[in-house]
mmCIF file of C-alpha atoms in Angstrom:
data_model
loop_
_atom_site.group_PDB
_atom_site.id
_atom_site.type_symbol
_atom_site.label_atom_id
_atom_site.label_comp_id
_atom_site.label_asym_id
_atom_site.label_seq_id
_atom_site.Cartn_x
_atom_site.Cartn_y
_atom_site.Cartn_z
ATOM 1 C CA MET B 1 0.000 0.000 0.000
ATOM 2 C CA GLY B 2 1.444 3.323 -0.988
ATOM 3 C CA GLY B 3 2.434 5.691 1.776
ATOM 4 C CA GLY B 4 1.576 9.350 1.794
ATOM 5 C CA GLY B 5 -1.151 10.431 -0.597
ATOM 6 C CA ARG B 6 -2.306 13.369 -2.600
ATOM 7 C CA ALA B 7 -1.996 16.691 -0.839
ATOM 8 C CA THR B 8 -5.211 17.899 -2.441
ATOM 9 C CA GLY B 9 -8.473 16.219 -3.209
ATOM 10 C CA GLY B 10 -9.166 13.011 -1.324
ATOM 11 C CA PRO B 11 -8.056 9.418 -0.929
ATOM 12 C CA SER B 12 -6.724 7.637 -4.006
ATOM 13 C CA THR B 13 -8.487 4.681 -5.621
ATOM 14 C CA GLU B 14 -6.220 2.318 -3.692
ATOM 15 C CA HIS B 15 -7.080 4.080 -0.459
ATOM 16 C CA GLN B 16 -10.786 3.935 -1.274
ATOM 17 C CA GLU B 17 -10.522 0.161 -1.696
ATOM 18 C CA PHE B 18 -8.746 -0.030 1.649
ATOM 19 C CA ILE B 19 -11.477 2.070 3.273
ATOM 20 C CA ALA B 20 -14.093 -0.293 1.857
ATOM 21 C CA SER B 21 -12.371 -3.287 3.448
ATOM 22 C CA VAL B 22 -12.239 -1.596 6.849
ATOM 23 C CA ARG B 23 -15.856 -0.485 6.584
ATOM 24 C CA ALA B 24 -16.961 -4.013 5.662
ATOM 25 C CA VAL B 25 -15.502 -5.389 8.906
ATOM 26 C CA LEU B 26 -17.009 -2.591 10.968
ATOM 27 C CA THR B 27 -20.413 -2.892 9.304
ATOM 28 C CA LYS B 28 -20.535 -6.573 10.187
ATOM 29 C CA HIS B 29 -19.063 -6.450 13.680
ATOM 30 C CA ALA B 30 -19.441 -2.882 15.016
ATOM 31 C CA GLY B 31 -23.104 -2.044 14.685
ATOM 32 C CA SER B 32 -24.960 0.028 17.264
ATOM 33 C CA ALA B 33 -25.858 -2.952 19.462
ATOM 34 C CA ALA B 34 -22.264 -4.218 19.496
ATOM 35 C CA VAL B 35 -20.834 -0.793 20.363
ATOM 36 C CA ARG B 36 -23.362 -0.337 23.167
ATOM 37 C CA ALA B 37 -22.597 -3.775 24.574
ATOM 38 C CA ALA B 38 -18.843 -3.110 24.477
ATOM 39 C CA MET B 39 -19.019 0.291 26.137
ATOM 40 C CA ASP B 40 -20.644 -1.272 29.200
ATOM 41 C CA THR B 41 -17.717 -3.627 29.761
ATOM 42 C CA GLU B 42 -14.738 -2.807 31.981
ATOM 43 C CA LEU B 43 -12.415 -2.870 28.963
ATOM 44 C CA GLY B 44 -14.673 -0.521 27.027
ATOM 45 C CA TYR B 45 -14.280 -2.144 23.625
ATOM 46 C CA ASP B 46 -14.842 -5.457 21.859
ATOM 47 C CA GLU B 47 -11.637 -7.503 21.990
ATOM 48 C CA THR B 48 -12.912 -9.747 19.197
ATOM 49 C CA LEU B 49 -13.448 -6.743 16.925
ATOM 50 C CA TRP B 50 -9.941 -5.453 17.651
ATOM 51 C CA ARG B 51 -8.472 -8.883 16.887
ATOM 52 C CA LEU B 52 -10.389 -9.057 13.587
ATOM 53 C CA LEU B 53 -9.234 -5.596 12.555
ATOM 54 C CA CYS B 54 -5.623 -6.501 13.355
ATOM 55 C CA GLU B 55 -5.664 -9.972 11.799
ATOM 56 C CA GLN B 56 -7.840 -9.378 8.723
ATOM 57 C CA VAL B 57 -6.909 -5.776 7.885
ATOM 58 C CA GLY B 58 -3.703 -5.222 9.829
ATOM 59 C CA VAL B 59 -4.805 -1.841 11.159
ATOM 60 C CA ALA B 60 -2.310 -1.717 14.043
ATOM 61 C CA ALA B 61 0.633 -2.504 11.748
ATOM 62 C CA LEU B 62 0.008 0.167 9.110
ATOM 63 C CA ALA B 63 2.326 2.973 10.237
ATOM 64 C CA ILE B 64 4.909 0.731 11.878
ATOM 65 C CA PRO B 65 8.059 0.172 9.756
ATOM 66 C CA GLU B 66 8.688 -3.288 8.352
ATOM 67 C CA GLU B 67 11.831 -3.744 10.460
ATOM 68 C CA TYR B 68 9.621 -3.591 13.547
ATOM 69 C CA GLY B 69 6.991 -6.016 12.296
ATOM 70 C CA GLY B 70 4.717 -3.528 10.588
ATOM 71 C CA PHE B 71 3.549 -2.898 7.045
ATOM 72 C CA GLY B 72 5.650 0.209 6.502
ATOM 73 C CA ALA B 73 2.740 2.211 5.101
ATOM 74 C CA SER B 74 2.141 5.645 6.645
ATOM 75 C CA LEU B 75 0.029 7.700 8.984
ATOM 76 C CA VAL B 76 -2.317 8.371 6.064
ATOM 77 C CA GLU B 77 -3.556 4.789 6.104
ATOM 78 C CA SER B 78 -3.738 4.725 9.906
ATOM 79 C CA LEU B 79 -5.860 7.860 10.029
ATOM 80 C CA LEU B 80 -8.163 6.534 7.322
ATOM 81 C CA VAL B 81 -8.908 3.726 9.773
ATOM 82 C CA VAL B 82 -9.498 6.277 12.537
ATOM 83 C CA THR B 83 -12.001 8.022 10.253
ATOM 84 C CA GLU B 84 -13.924 4.785 9.731
ATOM 85 C CA LEU B 85 -13.924 4.076 13.458
ATOM 86 C CA GLY B 86 -15.385 7.539 13.982
ATOM 87 C CA ARG B 87 -18.398 6.491 11.918
ATOM 88 C CA THR B 88 -19.185 3.677 14.371
ATOM 89 C CA LEU B 89 -17.863 5.102 17.683
ATOM 90 C CA ALA B 90 -16.154 1.750 18.290
ATOM 91 C CA GLY B 91 -13.712 2.291 21.150
ATOM 92 C CA VAL B 92 -10.926 -0.059 20.026
ATOM 93 C CA PRO B 93 -7.359 1.093 20.910
ATOM 94 C CA MET B 94 -6.503 2.401 17.438
ATOM 95 C CA LEU B 95 -6.136 6.098 18.262
ATOM 96 C CA GLY B 96 -4.603 5.738 21.709
ATOM 97 C CA SER B 97 -2.275 2.777 21.105
ATOM 98 C CA ALA B 98 -1.713 1.963 17.422
ATOM 99 C CA VAL B 99 -1.420 5.625 16.421
ATOM 100 C CA LEU B 100 -0.349 7.760 19.374
ATOM 101 C CA GLY B 101 1.433 5.066 21.393
ATOM 102 C CA ALA B 102 3.317 3.542 18.481
ATOM 103 C CA GLN B 103 4.310 6.940 17.113
ATOM 104 C CA ALA B 104 5.615 8.043 20.512
ATOM 105 C CA VAL B 105 7.912 5.011 20.616
ATOM 106 C CA LEU B 106 9.058 5.612 17.039
ATOM 107 C CA LEU B 107 9.689 9.306 17.692
ATOM 108 C CA SER B 108 11.872 8.438 20.681
ATOM 109 C CA GLY B 109 14.457 6.995 18.322
ATOM 110 C CA ASP B 110 15.167 4.189 20.801
ATOM 111 C CA ASN B 111 15.816 1.207 18.512
ATOM 112 C CA GLU B 112 15.856 -1.318 21.356
ATOM 113 C CA ALA B 113 12.422 -0.195 22.548
ATOM 114 C CA CYS B 114 11.078 -0.234 18.990
ATOM 115 C CA GLU B 115 12.344 -3.775 18.417
ATOM 116 C CA ARG B 116 10.936 -4.950 21.735
ATOM 117 C CA LEU B 117 7.532 -3.238 21.758
ATOM 118 C CA LEU B 118 6.349 -2.511 18.239
ATOM 119 C CA PRO B 119 6.092 -6.051 16.765
ATOM 120 C CA GLU B 120 3.499 -6.924 19.403
ATOM 121 C CA VAL B 121 1.715 -3.598 18.864
ATOM 122 C CA ALA B 122 1.563 -4.380 15.139
ATOM 123 C CA GLU B 123 -0.002 -7.764 15.898
ATOM 124 C CA GLY B 124 -2.537 -6.207 18.240
ATOM 125 C CA ALA B 125 -1.128 -8.232 21.122
ATOM 126 C CA ARG B 126 0.222 -5.210 23.050
ATOM 127 C CA THR B 127 -1.377 -1.855 23.753
ATOM 128 C CA ILE B 128 0.469 1.336 24.650
ATOM 129 C CA ALA B 129 -1.038 4.244 26.551
ATOM 130 C CA VAL B 130 0.514 7.701 26.355
ATOM 131 C CA CYS B 131 0.442 9.392 29.773
ATOM 132 C CA TRP B 132 0.626 13.102 29.190
ATOM 133 C CA ALA B 133 -1.920 15.636 30.405
ATOM 134 C CA GLY B 134 -1.719 17.492 33.687
ATOM 135 C CA THR B 135 -4.710 18.883 35.563
ATOM 136 C CA GLY B 136 -4.941 21.779 33.112
ATOM 137 C CA GLY B 137 -4.618 19.710 29.935
ATOM 138 C CA TRP B 138 -1.898 18.684 27.507
ATOM 139 C CA ASP B 139 0.167 21.871 27.530
ATOM 140 C CA GLU B 140 1.896 20.847 30.773
ATOM 141 C CA PRO B 141 2.707 17.200 31.605
ATOM 142 C CA GLY B 142 1.155 15.841 34.757
ATOM 143 C CA VAL B 143 4.161 13.645 35.600
ATOM 144 C CA HIS B 144 7.731 14.729 36.347
ATOM 145 C CA SER B 145 10.978 12.771 36.489
ATOM 146 C CA GLU B 146 13.649 12.849 39.141
ATOM 147 C CA ALA B 147 16.703 10.597 39.440
ATOM 148 C CA GLY B 148 15.265 7.968 37.100
ATOM 149 C CA THR B 149 11.857 7.795 38.774
ATOM 150 C CA LEU B 150 8.455 9.249 37.868
ATOM 151 C CA SER B 151 5.989 11.002 40.161
ATOM 152 C CA GLY B 152 2.723 12.781 39.518
ATOM 153 C CA THR B 153 -0.595 12.081 37.832
ATOM 154 C CA ALA B 154 -1.426 11.817 34.138
ATOM 155 C CA HIS B 155 -5.016 12.708 33.308
ATOM 156 C CA TYR B 156 -7.353 11.717 30.455
ATOM 157 C CA VAL B 157 -5.240 8.735 29.367
ATOM 158 C CA LEU B 158 -6.702 6.850 26.382
ATOM 159 C CA ASP B 159 -6.681 3.053 26.828
ATOM 160 C CA GLY B 160 -4.864 3.643 30.103
ATOM 161 C CA LEU B 161 -6.736 1.326 32.425
ATOM 162 C CA HIS B 162 -5.575 -1.910 30.794
ATOM 163 C CA ALA B 163 -2.603 -0.880 28.617
ATOM 164 C CA ASP B 164 0.386 -3.223 28.666
ATOM 165 C CA THR B 165 2.945 -0.418 28.380
ATOM 166 C CA LEU B 166 2.847 3.200 29.531
ATOM 167 C CA VAL B 167 4.802 5.839 27.635
ATOM 168 C CA VAL B 168 5.051 8.891 29.853
ATOM 169 C CA VAL B 169 5.565 12.396 28.507
ATOM 170 C CA THR B 170 7.437 14.644 30.956
ATOM 171 C CA SER B 171 9.208 17.985 30.613
ATOM 172 C CA ASP B 172 12.433 15.965 30.855
ATOM 173 C CA GLY B 173 11.635 13.580 27.973
ATOM 174 C CA LEU B 174 9.839 10.306 27.272
ATOM 175 C CA PHE B 175 9.876 7.343 29.658
ATOM 176 C CA GLU B 176 8.619 3.750 29.528
ATOM 177 C CA VAL B 177 6.872 1.955 32.374
ATOM 178 C CA GLU B 178 5.617 -1.610 32.134
ATOM 179 C CA SER B 179 2.174 -2.697 33.253
ATOM 180 C CA GLY B 180 2.029 -3.709 36.894
ATOM 181 C CA ALA B 181 5.050 -1.689 37.978
ATOM 182 C CA ALA B 182 5.123 -0.965 41.702
ATOM 183 C CA GLY B 183 3.920 2.521 42.548
ATOM 184 C CA VAL B 184 1.551 2.863 39.569
ATOM 185 C CA THR B 185 -2.115 3.425 40.382
ATOM 186 C CA ARG B 186 -4.746 3.442 37.651
ATOM 187 C CA ARG B 187 -8.258 4.761 38.079
ATOM 188 C CA ALA B 188 -11.134 4.851 35.623
ATOM 189 C CA VAL B 189 -12.622 8.334 35.457
ATOM 190 C CA PRO B 190 -16.236 9.197 34.648
ATOM 191 C CA THR B 191 -16.629 10.675 31.183
ATOM 192 C CA MET B 192 -19.383 12.435 29.326
ATOM 193 C CA ASP B 193 -18.725 10.141 26.355
ATOM 194 C CA PRO B 194 -19.535 6.548 27.384
ATOM 195 C CA THR B 195 -18.025 5.141 24.172
ATOM 196 C CA ARG B 196 -14.487 6.235 25.123
ATOM 197 C CA LYS B 197 -12.762 5.110 28.308
ATOM 198 C CA LEU B 198 -10.273 7.473 29.942
ATOM 199 C CA ALA B 199 -8.043 6.795 32.919
ATOM 200 C CA GLU B 200 -6.130 8.722 35.547
ATOM 201 C CA ILE B 201 -2.726 7.191 36.230
ATOM 202 C CA THR B 202 -0.655 8.164 39.261
ATOM 203 C CA PHE B 203 3.070 7.466 39.610
ATOM 204 C CA ALA B 204 4.689 7.392 43.066
ATOM 205 C CA ALA B 205 8.480 7.384 42.598
ATOM 206 C CA VAL B 206 8.192 4.697 39.923
ATOM 207 C CA PRO B 207 11.473 3.521 38.304
ATOM 208 C CA ALA B 208 11.267 4.162 34.550
ATOM 209 C CA ARG B 209 13.313 3.537 31.445
ATOM 210 C CA ARG B 210 14.204 6.687 29.521
ATOM 211 C CA LEU B 211 13.220 6.550 25.843
ATOM 212 C CA ALA B 212 14.180 10.070 24.783
ATOM 213 C CA SER B 213 15.523 13.271 26.294
ATOM 214 C CA ALA B 214 13.474 16.447 26.326
ATOM 215 C CA ASP B 215 12.886 17.713 22.803
ATOM 216 C CA PRO B 216 10.281 20.381 21.974
ATOM 217 C CA ALA B 217 10.220 19.179 18.356
ATOM 218 C CA LEU B 218 9.278 15.653 19.468
ATOM 219 C CA THR B 219 6.430 16.934 21.650
ATOM 220 C CA ALA B 220 5.212 19.242 18.877
ATOM 221 C CA ARG B 221 5.235 16.353 16.409
ATOM 222 C CA LEU B 222 3.277 14.138 18.811
ATOM 223 C CA HIS B 223 0.746 16.926 19.294
ATOM 224 C CA GLU B 224 0.298 17.334 15.535
ATOM 225 C CA ILE B 225 -0.276 13.597 15.108
ATOM 226 C CA ALA B 226 -2.856 13.616 17.910
ATOM 227 C CA TRP B 227 -4.757 16.613 16.532
ATOM 228 C CA ALA B 228 -4.748 15.263 12.971
ATOM 229 C CA ALA B 229 -6.047 11.922 14.236
ATOM 230 C CA VAL B 230 -8.896 13.504 16.202
ATOM 231 C CA ALA B 231 -9.843 15.597 13.155
ATOM 232 C CA ALA B 232 -9.997 12.411 11.083
ATOM 233 C CA GLU B 233 -12.258 10.799 13.678
ATOM 234 C CA GLN B 234 -14.498 13.867 13.776
ATOM 235 C CA VAL B 235 -14.928 13.787 10.013
ATOM 236 C CA GLY B 236 -15.985 10.145 10.004
ATOM 237 C CA ALA B 237 -18.483 10.722 12.800
ATOM 238 C CA ALA B 238 -19.889 13.911 11.233
ATOM 239 C CA GLU B 239 -20.368 12.178 7.891
ATOM 240 C CA ARG B 240 -22.280 9.364 9.584
ATOM 241 C CA CYS B 241 -24.466 11.880 11.445
ATOM 242 C CA LEU B 242 -25.344 13.526 8.132
ATOM 243 C CA GLU B 243 -26.234 10.158 6.601
ATOM 244 C CA MET B 244 -28.447 9.292 9.565
ATOM 245 C CA THR B 245 -30.225 12.632 9.306
ATOM 246 C CA VAL B 246 -30.879 12.304 5.579
ATOM 247 C CA GLU B 247 -32.148 8.741 6.035
ATOM 248 C CA TYR B 248 -34.522 9.892 8.771
ATOM 249 C CA ALA B 249 -35.751 12.875 6.745
ATOM 250 C CA LYS B 250 -36.632 10.539 3.881
ATOM 251 C CA SER B 251 -38.641 8.164 6.077
ATOM 252 C CA ARG B 252 -40.301 10.489 8.616
ATOM 253 C CA VAL B 253 -43.721 11.570 7.344
ATOM 254 C CA GLN B 254 -45.454 14.727 8.554
ATOM 255 C CA PHE B 255 -48.497 16.421 7.010
ATOM 256 C CA GLY B 256 -48.716 13.576 4.538
ATOM 257 C CA ARG B 257 -45.202 13.900 3.105
ATOM 258 C CA ALA B 258 -41.601 13.039 4.014
ATOM 259 C CA ILE B 259 -40.097 15.869 6.044
ATOM 260 C CA GLY B 260 -37.054 15.806 3.786
ATOM 261 C CA SER B 261 -39.200 17.235 1.011
ATOM 262 C CA PHE B 262 -39.725 20.516 2.870
ATOM 263 C CA GLN B 263 -37.578 23.291 1.432
ATOM 264 C CA ALA B 264 -36.401 24.609 4.803
ATOM 265 C CA LEU B 265 -35.063 21.209 5.817
ATOM 266 C CA LYS B 266 -33.460 20.700 2.418
ATOM 267 C CA HIS B 267 -31.497 23.923 2.941
ATOM 268 C CA ARG B 268 -30.348 22.860 6.388
ATOM 269 C CA MET B 269 -29.178 19.454 5.182
ATOM 270 C CA ALA B 270 -27.428 21.094 2.224
ATOM 271 C CA ASP B 271 -25.550 23.308 4.676
ATOM 272 C CA MET B 272 -24.627 20.211 6.679
ATOM 273 C CA TYR B 273 -23.281 18.567 3.521
ATOM 274 C CA VAL B 274 -21.107 21.587 2.693
ATOM 275 C CA LEU B 275 -19.682 21.587 6.222
ATOM 276 C CA VAL B 276 -18.867 17.879 6.116
ATOM 277 C CA GLU B 277 -17.230 18.040 2.688
ATOM 278 C CA SER B 278 -15.073 21.031 3.639
ATOM 279 C CA ALA B 279 -14.071 19.293 6.884
ATOM 280 C CA LYS B 280 -13.103 16.158 4.948
ATOM 281 C CA SER B 281 -10.811 18.237 2.727
ATOM 282 C CA ALA B 282 -9.242 19.996 5.718
ATOM 283 C CA SER B 283 -8.719 16.724 7.576
ATOM 284 C CA TYR B 284 -7.176 14.947 4.612
ATOM 285 C CA ALA B 285 -4.828 17.862 3.921
ATOM 286 C CA ALA B 286 -3.679 17.782 7.552
ATOM 287 C CA THR B 287 -3.274 13.991 7.478
ATOM 288 C CA VAL B 288 -1.043 14.120 4.407
ATOM 289 C CA ALA B 289 0.943 17.104 5.727
ATOM 290 C CA VAL B 290 1.633 15.352 9.029
ATOM 291 C CA ALA B 291 2.458 12.029 7.353
ATOM 292 C CA GLU B 292 4.908 13.715 5.005
ATOM 293 C CA GLN B 293 6.189 16.151 7.671
ATOM 294 C CA SER B 294 5.390 19.021 5.349
ATOM 295 C CA PRO B 295 6.512 22.574 6.268
ATOM 296 C CA SER B 296 2.811 23.502 6.264
ATOM 297 C CA ALA B 297 1.883 20.763 8.778
ATOM 298 C CA ALA B 298 1.383 23.074 11.772
ATOM 299 C CA GLU B 299 -0.934 25.367 9.811
ATOM 300 C CA ASP B 300 -2.819 22.502 8.148
ATOM 301 C CA VAL B 301 -3.340 20.805 11.513
ATOM 302 C CA TRP B 302 -4.580 24.035 13.108
ATOM 303 C CA VAL B 303 -7.110 24.498 10.308
ATOM 304 C CA ALA B 304 -8.289 20.880 10.514
ATOM 305 C CA ARG B 305 -8.489 20.810 14.301
ATOM 306 C CA THR B 306 -10.493 24.048 14.407
ATOM 307 C CA HIS B 307 -12.792 23.403 11.458
ATOM 308 C CA CYS B 308 -13.474 19.721 12.149
ATOM 309 C CA SER B 309 -14.359 20.422 15.785
ATOM 310 C CA GLU B 310 -16.764 23.174 14.774
ATOM 311 C CA THR B 311 -18.215 21.009 12.003
ATOM 312 C CA PHE B 312 -18.830 17.972 14.196
ATOM 313 C CA THR B 313 -20.486 19.963 16.993
ATOM 314 C CA THR B 314 -22.676 21.803 14.460
ATOM 315 C CA ILE B 315 -23.653 18.619 12.622
ATOM 316 C CA VAL B 316 -24.683 16.754 15.769
ATOM 317 C CA ALA B 317 -26.723 19.719 16.963
ATOM 318 C CA GLU B 318 -28.543 19.790 13.628
ATOM 319 C CA MET B 319 -29.018 16.022 13.736
ATOM 320 C CA VAL B 320 -30.654 16.221 17.160
ATOM 321 C CA GLN B 321 -32.979 19.026 16.064
ATOM 322 C CA LEU B 322 -33.976 17.420 12.769
ATOM 323 C CA HIS B 323 -34.664 14.066 14.431
ATOM 324 C CA GLY B 324 -36.956 15.669 16.977
ATOM 325 C CA GLY B 325 -37.704 14.086 20.334
ATOM 326 C CA ILE B 326 -36.394 10.637 19.423
ATOM 327 C CA ALA B 327 -32.826 11.963 19.269
ATOM 328 C CA ILE B 328 -32.671 12.630 23.005
ATOM 329 C CA THR B 329 -33.786 9.142 23.998
ATOM 330 C CA TRP B 330 -31.278 6.565 25.236
ATOM 331 C CA GLU B 331 -32.360 4.130 22.499
ATOM 332 C CA HIS B 332 -31.213 6.415 19.660
ATOM 333 C CA ASP B 333 -27.522 6.809 18.801
ATOM 334 C CA ALA B 334 -27.768 10.566 18.261
ATOM 335 C CA HIS B 335 -26.889 11.284 21.881
ATOM 336 C CA LEU B 336 -23.784 9.091 21.638
ATOM 337 C CA PHE B 337 -22.493 11.112 18.695
ATOM 338 C CA PHE B 338 -23.442 14.325 20.516
ATOM 339 C CA LYS B 339 -21.322 13.304 23.501
ATOM 340 C CA ARG B 340 -18.407 12.170 21.315
ATOM 341 C CA ALA B 341 -18.472 15.539 19.535
ATOM 342 C CA HIS B 342 -18.086 17.487 22.758
ATOM 343 C CA GLY B 343 -15.479 15.089 24.097
ATOM 344 C CA ASP B 344 -13.416 15.240 20.905
ATOM 345 C CA ALA B 345 -13.503 19.044 20.910
ATOM 346 C CA GLN B 346 -11.452 18.975 24.144
ATOM 347 C CA LEU B 347 -9.286 15.904 23.547
ATOM 348 C CA PHE B 348 -5.541 16.741 23.397
ATOM 349 C CA GLY B 349 -6.313 20.439 23.812
ATOM 350 C CA GLN B 350 -6.251 23.108 21.130
ATOM 351 C CA PRO B 351 -3.343 24.094 18.878
ATOM 352 C CA ARG B 352 -2.280 27.705 18.777
ATOM 353 C CA ARG B 353 -2.617 29.442 15.450
ATOM 354 C CA PRO B 354 0.761 29.288 13.675
ATOM 355 C CA LEU B 355 2.464 32.568 12.953
ATOM 356 C CA THR B 356 2.415 33.182 9.207
ATOM 357 C CA GLN B 357 5.781 33.933 7.700
ATOM 358 C CA PRO B 358 6.104 37.135 5.675
ATOM 359 C CA THR B 359 6.359 36.576 1.934
#
């Protein structure tokens, strides 16, 4: 599978075929009932679904180099998977482990850690959680290092409750801590979005293995990957919300005709379509820029993060209104997308607008 992609437009024909294969698995195994059943478990996702995605499609191996057991594709392919997962709200550890966790290990430049950890990540047999945010968010790490040990609390950790390996971001660099290490306390935290489990992980003078020294460029790169990935997820979810709204408008009859035939609703759904299509373009541009480490990556990511967040929150609000009372019932999935939209808008914080260089 070709790495990278086209900087403009959308996914190539090859990528579209890949998307179809991912969507086929998710359509069969990640329907609404399956997602709801999984989110009520302690793990928070369907282990069988994750195994199928790893074994049949190889989703966890996509952006991992071949020398570490991966496919050697790129972040483009990985984030296309994240987009498809956004359509279903399936909480498998793709974003937290296979994207953010694996990329953190790769960015460290520690070959021994890559050789030891990444082959199992590529197989789906190991998950990595990135411990990063402090009480105020991702701008300041919640954990600090001193004399080879870690202390402090990382907040809002994706896949953190059951991850096999913890990669800890501190102001002094990246560190690795294995699951079950003495002095590590994990706690599930209540979230507005029931489809995504977050954890709070506390370190009490825990011995850790250094992966990389402090490097602002490494942290900035990790932030860009995280923001581009969330934008990709938001696009997939927003597109599905639009589809659900159009389907409902075609079937819901009022005053003897489908409500989708009313001009006012047509205009609103047309506006939704324009928002989704523009967000897809912004997300794909950011995905390619980050994958190729383009000079425009920071600006492209800022645009995608801002526009995709606004688009998703607007689309779900419109979906709830156009569905009427049924959308606020527990039985309908609209409220799940609504909660994901507001959770995603805060996840990993907000990028600052890049300073434009004079021409």
